[in-house]
CSV table of C-alpha atoms in Angstrom, one decimal:
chain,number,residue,atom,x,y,z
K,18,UNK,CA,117.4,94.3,78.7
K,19,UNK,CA,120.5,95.8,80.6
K,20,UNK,CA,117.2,98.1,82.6
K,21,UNK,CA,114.8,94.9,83.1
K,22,UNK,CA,118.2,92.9,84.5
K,23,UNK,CA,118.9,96.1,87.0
K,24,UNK,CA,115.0,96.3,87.9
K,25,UNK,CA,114.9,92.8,88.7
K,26,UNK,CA,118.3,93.1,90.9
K,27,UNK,CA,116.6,96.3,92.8
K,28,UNK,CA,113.6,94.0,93.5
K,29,UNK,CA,115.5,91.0,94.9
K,30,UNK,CA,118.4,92.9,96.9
K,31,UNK,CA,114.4,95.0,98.4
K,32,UNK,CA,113.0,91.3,98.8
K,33,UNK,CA,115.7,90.1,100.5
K,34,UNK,CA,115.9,92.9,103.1
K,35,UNK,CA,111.9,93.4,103.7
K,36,UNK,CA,112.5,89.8,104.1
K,37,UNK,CA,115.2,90.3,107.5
K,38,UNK,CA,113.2,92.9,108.3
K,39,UNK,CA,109.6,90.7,108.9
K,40,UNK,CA,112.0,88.1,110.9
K,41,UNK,CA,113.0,90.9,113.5
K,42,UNK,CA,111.0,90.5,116.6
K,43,UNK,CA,109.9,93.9,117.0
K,44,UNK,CA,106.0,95.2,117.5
K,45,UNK,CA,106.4,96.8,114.1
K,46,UNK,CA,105.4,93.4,112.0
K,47,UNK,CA,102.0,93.1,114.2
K,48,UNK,CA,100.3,97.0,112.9
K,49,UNK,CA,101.8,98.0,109.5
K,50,UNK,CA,98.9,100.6,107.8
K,51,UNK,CA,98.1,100.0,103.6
K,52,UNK,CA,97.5,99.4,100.8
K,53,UNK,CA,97.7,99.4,102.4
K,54,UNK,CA,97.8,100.8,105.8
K,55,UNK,CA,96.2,102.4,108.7
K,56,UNK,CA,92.5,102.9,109.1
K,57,UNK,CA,91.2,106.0,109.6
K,58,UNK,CA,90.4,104.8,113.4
K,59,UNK,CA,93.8,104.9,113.6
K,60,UNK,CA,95.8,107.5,111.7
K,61,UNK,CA,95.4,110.8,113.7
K,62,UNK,CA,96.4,113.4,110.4
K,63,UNK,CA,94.2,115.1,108.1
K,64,UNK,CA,94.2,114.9,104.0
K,65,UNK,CA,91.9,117.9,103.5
K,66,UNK,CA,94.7,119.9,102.2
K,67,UNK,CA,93.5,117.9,98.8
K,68,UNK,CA,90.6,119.4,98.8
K,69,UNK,CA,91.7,122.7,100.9
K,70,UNK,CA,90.5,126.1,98.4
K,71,UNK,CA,88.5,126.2,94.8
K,72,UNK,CA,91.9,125.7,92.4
K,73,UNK,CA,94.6,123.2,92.2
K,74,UNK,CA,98.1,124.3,93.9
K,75,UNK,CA,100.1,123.3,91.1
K,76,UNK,CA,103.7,123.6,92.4
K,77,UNK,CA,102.6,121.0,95.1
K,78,UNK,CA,101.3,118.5,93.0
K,79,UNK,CA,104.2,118.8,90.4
K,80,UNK,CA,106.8,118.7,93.2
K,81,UNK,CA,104.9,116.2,95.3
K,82,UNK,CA,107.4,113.5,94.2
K,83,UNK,CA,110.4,115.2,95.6
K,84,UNK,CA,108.8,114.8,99.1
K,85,UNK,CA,108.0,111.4,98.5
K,86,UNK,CA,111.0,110.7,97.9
K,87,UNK,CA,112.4,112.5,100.7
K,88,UNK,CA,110.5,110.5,102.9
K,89,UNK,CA,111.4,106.8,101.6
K,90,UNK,CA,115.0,107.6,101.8
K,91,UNK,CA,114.7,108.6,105.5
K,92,UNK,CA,112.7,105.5,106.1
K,93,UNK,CA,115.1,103.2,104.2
K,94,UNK,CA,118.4,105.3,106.0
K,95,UNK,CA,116.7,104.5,109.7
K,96,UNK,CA,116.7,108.3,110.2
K,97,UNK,CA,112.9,108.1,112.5
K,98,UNK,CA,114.7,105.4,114.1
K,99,UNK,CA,118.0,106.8,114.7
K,100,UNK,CA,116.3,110.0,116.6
K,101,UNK,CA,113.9,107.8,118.4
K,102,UNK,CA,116.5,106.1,119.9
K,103,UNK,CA,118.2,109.0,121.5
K,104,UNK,CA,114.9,109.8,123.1
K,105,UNK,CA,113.1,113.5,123.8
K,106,UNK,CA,116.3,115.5,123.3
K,107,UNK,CA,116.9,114.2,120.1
K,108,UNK,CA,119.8,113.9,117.7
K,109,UNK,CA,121.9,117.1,115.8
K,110,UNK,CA,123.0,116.4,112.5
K,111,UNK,CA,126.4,115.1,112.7
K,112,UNK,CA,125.1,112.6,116.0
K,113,UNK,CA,122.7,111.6,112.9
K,114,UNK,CA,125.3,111.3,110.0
K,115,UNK,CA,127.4,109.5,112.5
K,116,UNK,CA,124.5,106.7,113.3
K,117,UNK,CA,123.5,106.3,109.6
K,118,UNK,CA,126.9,105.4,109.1
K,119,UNK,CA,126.6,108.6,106.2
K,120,UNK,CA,129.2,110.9,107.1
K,121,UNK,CA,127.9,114.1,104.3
K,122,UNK,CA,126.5,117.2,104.1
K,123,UNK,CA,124.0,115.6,101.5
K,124,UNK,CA,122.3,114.1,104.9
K,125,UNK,CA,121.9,117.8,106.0
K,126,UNK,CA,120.2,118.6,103.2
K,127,UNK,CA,118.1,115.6,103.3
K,128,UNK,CA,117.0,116.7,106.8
K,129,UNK,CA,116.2,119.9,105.9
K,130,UNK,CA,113.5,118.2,103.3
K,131,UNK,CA,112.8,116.3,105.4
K,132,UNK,CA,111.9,119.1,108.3
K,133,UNK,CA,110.8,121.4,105.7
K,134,UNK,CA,107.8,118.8,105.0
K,135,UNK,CA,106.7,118.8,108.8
K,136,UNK,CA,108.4,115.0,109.2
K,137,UNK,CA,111.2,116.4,111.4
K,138,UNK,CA,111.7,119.2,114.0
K,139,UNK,CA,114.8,121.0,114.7
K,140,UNK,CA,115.0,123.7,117.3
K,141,UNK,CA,117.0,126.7,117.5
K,142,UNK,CA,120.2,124.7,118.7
K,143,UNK,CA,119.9,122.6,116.7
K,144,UNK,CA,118.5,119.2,117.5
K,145,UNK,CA,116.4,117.3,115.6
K,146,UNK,CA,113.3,115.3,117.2
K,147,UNK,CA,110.1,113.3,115.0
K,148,UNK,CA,106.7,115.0,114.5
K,149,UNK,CA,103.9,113.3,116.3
K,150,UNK,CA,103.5,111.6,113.1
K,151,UNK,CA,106.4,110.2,112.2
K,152,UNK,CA,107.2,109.1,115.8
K,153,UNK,CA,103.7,107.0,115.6
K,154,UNK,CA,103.9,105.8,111.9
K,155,UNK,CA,107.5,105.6,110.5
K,156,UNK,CA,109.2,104.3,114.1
K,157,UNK,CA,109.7,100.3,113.5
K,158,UNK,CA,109.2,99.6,116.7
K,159,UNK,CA,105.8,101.5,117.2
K,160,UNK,CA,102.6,98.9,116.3
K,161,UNK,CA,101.6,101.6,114.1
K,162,UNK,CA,104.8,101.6,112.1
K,163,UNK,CA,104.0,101.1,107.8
K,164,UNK,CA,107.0,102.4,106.4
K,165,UNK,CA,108.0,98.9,105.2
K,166,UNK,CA,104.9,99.3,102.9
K,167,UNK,CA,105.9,102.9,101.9
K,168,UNK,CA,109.4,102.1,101.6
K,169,UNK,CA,109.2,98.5,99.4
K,170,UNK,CA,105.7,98.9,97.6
K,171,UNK,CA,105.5,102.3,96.9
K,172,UNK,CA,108.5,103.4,97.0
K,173,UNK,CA,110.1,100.5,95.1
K,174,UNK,CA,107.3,99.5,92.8
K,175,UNK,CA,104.3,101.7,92.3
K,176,UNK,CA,106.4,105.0,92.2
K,177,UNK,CA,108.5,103.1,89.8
K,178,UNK,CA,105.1,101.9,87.4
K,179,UNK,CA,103.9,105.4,87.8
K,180,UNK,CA,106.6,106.5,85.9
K,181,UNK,CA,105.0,105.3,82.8
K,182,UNK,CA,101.5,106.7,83.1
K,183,UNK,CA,101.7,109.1,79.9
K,184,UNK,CA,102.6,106.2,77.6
K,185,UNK,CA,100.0,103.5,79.1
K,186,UNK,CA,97.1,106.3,78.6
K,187,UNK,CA,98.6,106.8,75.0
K,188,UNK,CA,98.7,103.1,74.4
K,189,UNK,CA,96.6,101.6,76.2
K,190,UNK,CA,99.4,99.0,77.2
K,191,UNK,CA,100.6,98.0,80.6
K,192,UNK,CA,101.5,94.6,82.6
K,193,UNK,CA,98.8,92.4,84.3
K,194,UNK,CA,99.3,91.9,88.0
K,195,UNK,CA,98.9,88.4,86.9
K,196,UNK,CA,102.3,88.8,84.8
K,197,UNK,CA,103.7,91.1,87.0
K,198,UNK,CA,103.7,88.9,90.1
K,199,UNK,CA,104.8,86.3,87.8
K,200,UNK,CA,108.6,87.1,89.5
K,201,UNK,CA,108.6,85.4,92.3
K,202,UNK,CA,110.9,88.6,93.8
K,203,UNK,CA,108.1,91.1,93.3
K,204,UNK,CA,105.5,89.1,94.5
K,205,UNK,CA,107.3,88.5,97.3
K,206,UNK,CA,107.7,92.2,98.0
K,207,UNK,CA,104.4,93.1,97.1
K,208,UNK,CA,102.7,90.4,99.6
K,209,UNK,CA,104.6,90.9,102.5
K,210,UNK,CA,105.1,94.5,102.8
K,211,UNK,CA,101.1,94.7,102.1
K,212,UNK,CA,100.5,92.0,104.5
K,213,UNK,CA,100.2,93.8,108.2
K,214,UNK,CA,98.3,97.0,106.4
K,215,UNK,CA,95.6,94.5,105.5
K,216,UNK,CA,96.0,92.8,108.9
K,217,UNK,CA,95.0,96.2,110.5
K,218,UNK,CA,92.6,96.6,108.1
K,219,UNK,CA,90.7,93.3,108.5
K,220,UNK,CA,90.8,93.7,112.3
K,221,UNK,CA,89.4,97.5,112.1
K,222,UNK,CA,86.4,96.0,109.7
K,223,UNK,CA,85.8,92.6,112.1
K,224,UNK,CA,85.8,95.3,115.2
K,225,UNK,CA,83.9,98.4,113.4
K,226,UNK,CA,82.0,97.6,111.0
K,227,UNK,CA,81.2,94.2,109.8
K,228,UNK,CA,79.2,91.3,112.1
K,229,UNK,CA,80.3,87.8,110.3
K,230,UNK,CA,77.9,85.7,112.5
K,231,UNK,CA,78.2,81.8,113.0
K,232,UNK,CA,79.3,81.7,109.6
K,233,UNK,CA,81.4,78.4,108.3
K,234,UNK,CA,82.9,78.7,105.5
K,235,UNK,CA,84.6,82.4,103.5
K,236,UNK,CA,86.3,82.2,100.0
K,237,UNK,CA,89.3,84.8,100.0
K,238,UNK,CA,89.5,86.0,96.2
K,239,UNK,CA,92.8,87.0,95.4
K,240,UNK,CA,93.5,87.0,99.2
K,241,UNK,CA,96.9,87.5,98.9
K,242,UNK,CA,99.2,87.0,102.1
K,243,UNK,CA,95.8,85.9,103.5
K,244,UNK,CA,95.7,88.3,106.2
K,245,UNK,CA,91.7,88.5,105.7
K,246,UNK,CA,91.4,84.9,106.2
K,247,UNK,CA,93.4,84.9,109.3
K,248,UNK,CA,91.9,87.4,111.3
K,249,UNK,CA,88.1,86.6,110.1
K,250,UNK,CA,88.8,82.7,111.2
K,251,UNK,CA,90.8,83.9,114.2
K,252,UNK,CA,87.3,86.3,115.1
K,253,UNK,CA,85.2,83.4,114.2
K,254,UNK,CA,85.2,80.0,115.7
K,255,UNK,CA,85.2,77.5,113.6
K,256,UNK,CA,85.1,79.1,110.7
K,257,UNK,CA,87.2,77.9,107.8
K,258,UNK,CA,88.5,80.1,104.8
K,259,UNK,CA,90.3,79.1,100.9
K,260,UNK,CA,92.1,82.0,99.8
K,261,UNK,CA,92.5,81.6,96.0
K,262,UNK,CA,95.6,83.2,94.7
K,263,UNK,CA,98.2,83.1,91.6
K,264,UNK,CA,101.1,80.8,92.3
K,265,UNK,CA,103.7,82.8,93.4
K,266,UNK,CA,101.6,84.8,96.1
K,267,UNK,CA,100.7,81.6,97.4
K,268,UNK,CA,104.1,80.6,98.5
K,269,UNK,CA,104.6,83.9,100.2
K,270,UNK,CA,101.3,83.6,101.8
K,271,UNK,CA,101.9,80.0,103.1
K,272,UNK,CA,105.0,81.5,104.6
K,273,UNK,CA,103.6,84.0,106.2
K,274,UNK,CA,100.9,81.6,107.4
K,275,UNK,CA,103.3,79.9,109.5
K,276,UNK,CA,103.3,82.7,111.7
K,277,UNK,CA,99.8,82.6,112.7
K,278,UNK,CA,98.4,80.7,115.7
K,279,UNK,CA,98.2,76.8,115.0
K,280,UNK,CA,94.4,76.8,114.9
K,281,UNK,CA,94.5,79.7,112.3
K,282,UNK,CA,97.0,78.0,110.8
K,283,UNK,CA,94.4,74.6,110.6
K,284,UNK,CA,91.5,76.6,109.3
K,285,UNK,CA,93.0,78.6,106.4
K,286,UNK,CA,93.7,77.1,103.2
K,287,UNK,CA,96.2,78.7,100.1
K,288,UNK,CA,94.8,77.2,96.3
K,289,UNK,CA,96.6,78.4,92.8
K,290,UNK,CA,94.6,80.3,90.9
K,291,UNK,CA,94.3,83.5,88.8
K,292,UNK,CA,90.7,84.8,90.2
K,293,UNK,CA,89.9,86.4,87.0
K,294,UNK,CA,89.5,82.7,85.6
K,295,UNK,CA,86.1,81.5,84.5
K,296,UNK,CA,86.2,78.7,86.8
K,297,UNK,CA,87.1,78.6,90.3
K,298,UNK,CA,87.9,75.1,91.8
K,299,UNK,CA,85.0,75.6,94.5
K,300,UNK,CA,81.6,73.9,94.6
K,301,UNK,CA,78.6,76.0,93.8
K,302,UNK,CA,76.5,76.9,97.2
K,303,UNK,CA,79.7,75.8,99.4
K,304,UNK,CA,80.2,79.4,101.4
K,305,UNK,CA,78.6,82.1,103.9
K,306,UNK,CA,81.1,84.8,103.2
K,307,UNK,CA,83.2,85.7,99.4
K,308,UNK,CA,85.8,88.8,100.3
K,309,UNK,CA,87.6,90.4,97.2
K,310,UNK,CA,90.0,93.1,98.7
K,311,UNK,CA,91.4,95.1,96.3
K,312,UNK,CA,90.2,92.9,93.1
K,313,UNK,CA,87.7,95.0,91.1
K,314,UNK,CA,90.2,98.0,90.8
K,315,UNK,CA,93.2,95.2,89.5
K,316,UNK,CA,91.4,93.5,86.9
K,317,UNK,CA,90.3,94.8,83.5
K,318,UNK,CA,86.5,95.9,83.8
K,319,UNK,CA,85.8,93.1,81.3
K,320,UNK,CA,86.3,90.6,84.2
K,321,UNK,CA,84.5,92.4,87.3
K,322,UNK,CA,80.8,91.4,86.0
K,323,UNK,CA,81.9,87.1,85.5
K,324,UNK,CA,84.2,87.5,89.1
K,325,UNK,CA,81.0,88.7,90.8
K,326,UNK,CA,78.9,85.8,89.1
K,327,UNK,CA,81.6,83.3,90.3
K,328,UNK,CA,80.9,84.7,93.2
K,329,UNK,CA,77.2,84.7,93.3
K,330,UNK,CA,77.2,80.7,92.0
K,331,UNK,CA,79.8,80.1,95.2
K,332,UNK,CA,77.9,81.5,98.3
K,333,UNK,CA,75.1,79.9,100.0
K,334,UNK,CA,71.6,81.7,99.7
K,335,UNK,CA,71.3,84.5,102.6
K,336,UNK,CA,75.1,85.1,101.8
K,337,UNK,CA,77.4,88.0,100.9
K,338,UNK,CA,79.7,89.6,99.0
K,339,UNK,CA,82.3,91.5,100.4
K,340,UNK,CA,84.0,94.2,98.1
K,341,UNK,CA,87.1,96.4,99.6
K,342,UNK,CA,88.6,98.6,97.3
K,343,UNK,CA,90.3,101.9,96.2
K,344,UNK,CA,87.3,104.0,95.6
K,345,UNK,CA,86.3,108.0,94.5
K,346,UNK,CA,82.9,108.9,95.3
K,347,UNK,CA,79.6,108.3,93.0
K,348,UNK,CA,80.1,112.2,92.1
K,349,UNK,CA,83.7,111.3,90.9
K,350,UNK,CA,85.1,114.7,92.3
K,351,UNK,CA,87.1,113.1,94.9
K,352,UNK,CA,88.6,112.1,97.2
K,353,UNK,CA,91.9,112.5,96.1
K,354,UNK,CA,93.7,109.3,97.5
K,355,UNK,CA,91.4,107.4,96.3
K,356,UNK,CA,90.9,108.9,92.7
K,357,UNK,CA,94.7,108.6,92.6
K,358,UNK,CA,95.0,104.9,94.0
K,359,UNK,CA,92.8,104.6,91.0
K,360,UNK,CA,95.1,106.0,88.1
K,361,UNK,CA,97.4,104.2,90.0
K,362,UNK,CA,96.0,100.9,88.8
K,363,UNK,CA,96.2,101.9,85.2
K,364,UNK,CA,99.9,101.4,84.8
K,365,UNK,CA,99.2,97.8,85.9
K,366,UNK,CA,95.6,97.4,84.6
K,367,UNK,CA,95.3,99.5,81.8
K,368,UNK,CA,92.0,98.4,81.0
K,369,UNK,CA,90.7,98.2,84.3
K,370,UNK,CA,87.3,100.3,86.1
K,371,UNK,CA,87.9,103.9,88.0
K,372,UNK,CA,86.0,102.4,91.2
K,373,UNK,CA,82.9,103.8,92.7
K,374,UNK,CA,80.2,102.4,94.8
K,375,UNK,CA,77.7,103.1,92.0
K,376,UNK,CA,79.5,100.9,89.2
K,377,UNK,CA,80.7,98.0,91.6
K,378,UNK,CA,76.5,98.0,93.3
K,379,UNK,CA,75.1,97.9,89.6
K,380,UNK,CA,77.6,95.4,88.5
K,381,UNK,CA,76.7,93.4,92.1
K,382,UNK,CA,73.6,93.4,91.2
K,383,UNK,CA,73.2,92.0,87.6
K,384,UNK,CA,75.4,89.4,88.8
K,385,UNK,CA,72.3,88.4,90.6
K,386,UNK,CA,72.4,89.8,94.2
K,387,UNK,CA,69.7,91.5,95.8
K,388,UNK,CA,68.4,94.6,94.4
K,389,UNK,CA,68.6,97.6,96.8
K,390,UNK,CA,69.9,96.0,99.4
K,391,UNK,CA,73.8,96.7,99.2
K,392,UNK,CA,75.3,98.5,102.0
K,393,UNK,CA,78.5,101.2,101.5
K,394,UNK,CA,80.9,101.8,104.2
K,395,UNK,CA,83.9,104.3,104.7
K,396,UNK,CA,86.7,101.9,105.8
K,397,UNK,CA,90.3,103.8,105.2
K,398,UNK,CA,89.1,107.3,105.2
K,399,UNK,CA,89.5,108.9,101.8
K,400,UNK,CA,90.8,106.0,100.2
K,401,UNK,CA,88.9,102.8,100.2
K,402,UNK,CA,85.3,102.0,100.8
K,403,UNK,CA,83.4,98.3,101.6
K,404,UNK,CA,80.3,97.1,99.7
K,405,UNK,CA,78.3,94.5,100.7
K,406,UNK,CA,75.6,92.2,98.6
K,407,UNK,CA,73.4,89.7,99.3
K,408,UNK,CA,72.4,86.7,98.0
K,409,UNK,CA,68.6,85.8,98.7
């Protein structure tokens, strides 16, 4: 109990900054990468050093987590920011204890790591300036800034459920995301630091890869902030958009709402509901478009096939079915991200599918979409892919 009571303070004191942090008017709310995140458009590094030689580099996986953490603690100190501020020439190490308001050695060391893993440059006297990298992605000010995301949902959460992998795969027992967002703290935390990640995201898809059409109406499954639905109504004119989502989302969600344009605002609709229900409040033959980002990989494998029958019975015939997810490839030897994002999931969805194309297209299609005729895109390289059904 004494744990759950400190978890739950962790979460809310986390909440309650992420939650100053989204009111700051800087650039960094409008481009945050995921889940996520970036798309591959975007991000300008490389994750071939996964798949780099014929045999696992053990030491780097096992140690991995010491550089993860080295990285959320200079995010969550303001390091990145503290040595973009002093511009080109950069910051030494006491000019950086002094602005942290950290006055230690233990910060040296910490930028050691933190230089060690490429994140920072020091030269020969001394001076410590960002990698390209870091000054792009982990700089609040920059649009391309996530670290909000890496420092509150995977720093504070998943790397925190991960912990517990060995005993879910021995039991078989884990949390729901349905009882997990049941705190309103954690689903606060969870929606908003995913929200602008899935705002890039839906604006690299809408520009990329995806033509909506004069499409009218789009059902959001487990939508949650609702970013989907605000930049596919705010591509589309006139194009109106339910986003179905458990309780507590929704009220972070309709928050977040407020900041869109009025007309988006107008067009976009929040409704309670656990999406792996076996009835949707929706009429039958009512919409042009149903999106499910990052559904099929949270929900037991039991409740993929009836979600993409809902589905089926709520889209209009010639319409389709959107699914964005955390995938490996059919040949399920990679890639890594997203075979990890996977396992991931099992700590919350213990009974849940390893996504690939193959097993969400076969399970599209005995819902009753078309055979044949689903599409598979790349959409954050390496780690998530989009497949499209239709409906005849």
């Amino acid at each position: 109990m004494a744990a759950a009571s400190a978890a739950r303070r962790v979460l809310r004191s986390c909440a309650t900054q992420l939650s100053a942090r989204a009111a700051r008017p800087v650039l960094a709310r409008q481009a945050l990468a995921p889940m996520t995140q970036a798309v591959s458009a975007v991000r300008g590094f490389s994750r071939a050093s996964w798949e780099a030689g014929d045999d696992v580099d053990l030491d780097s996986v096992a140690y991995g987590f010491m550089a993860s953490q080295a990285l959320f603690a200079g995010i969550e100190l303001g390091i990145f920011d503290k040595i973009a501020a002093a511009g080109e020439k950069g910051l030494d190490a006491k000019g950086i204890w002094t602005a942290c308001g950290i006055e230690s050695p233990r910060m040296t060391t910490l930028l050691t790591s933190l230089t060690a893993v490429k994140c920072l440059r020091r030269s020969s006297d001394g001076l410590y300036t960002l990698s390209p990298n870091t000054a792009q992605y982990m700089v609040s000010s920059s649009r391309h800034y996530y670290g909000d995301y890496l420092q509150y949902q995977i720093g504070r959460q998943f790397y925190q459920q991960m912990g517990a992998l060995p005993d879910v795969m021995k039991t078989g027992k884990a949390p729901s995301y349905a009882s997990w967002f049941s705190d309103p703290q954690v689903a606060k935390m969870y929606t908003s630091a995913q929200h602008n990640g899935s705002m890039a995201t839906a604006k690299y898809l809408v520009k990329k890869k995806l033509q909506l059409g004069g499409i009218s109406d789009m059902l959001d499954v487990g939508g949650g902030s609702g970013a989907f639905s605000y930049v596919f109504t705010g591509a589309t004119p006139g194009l109106k958009s339910t986003v179905l989502e458990l309780p507590e989302v929704c009220r972070t969600g309709e928050g977040i709402k407020k900041d869109q344009p009025q007309d988006v605002q107008d067009r976009v609709n929040f409704v309670e509901l656990d999406a792996t229900s076996p009835d949707w409040p929706v009429n039958d033959a009512s919409y042009d478009l149903v999106l499910m980002s990052y559904i099929s990989g949270s929900v037991p494998e039991s409740v993929i096939l009836p979600l993409y029958k809902n589905a089926f019975k709520a889209l209009r015939p010639g319409g389709r079915l959107l699914v964005h997810d955390f995938m490996a490839n059919d040949s399920l030897d990679g890639p890594a991200l997203g075979a990890l994002w996977g396992l991931q999931h099992v700590t919350v969805n213990a009974s849940g599918l390893g996504l690939c194309p193959a097993e969400i297209i076969a399970r599209m299609e005995k819902a009753g979409f078309e055979q044949g005729k689903s599409e598979t895109m790349e959409m954050i390289h390496g780690m998530t892919k989009l497949i499209v059904a239709h409906k005849a």
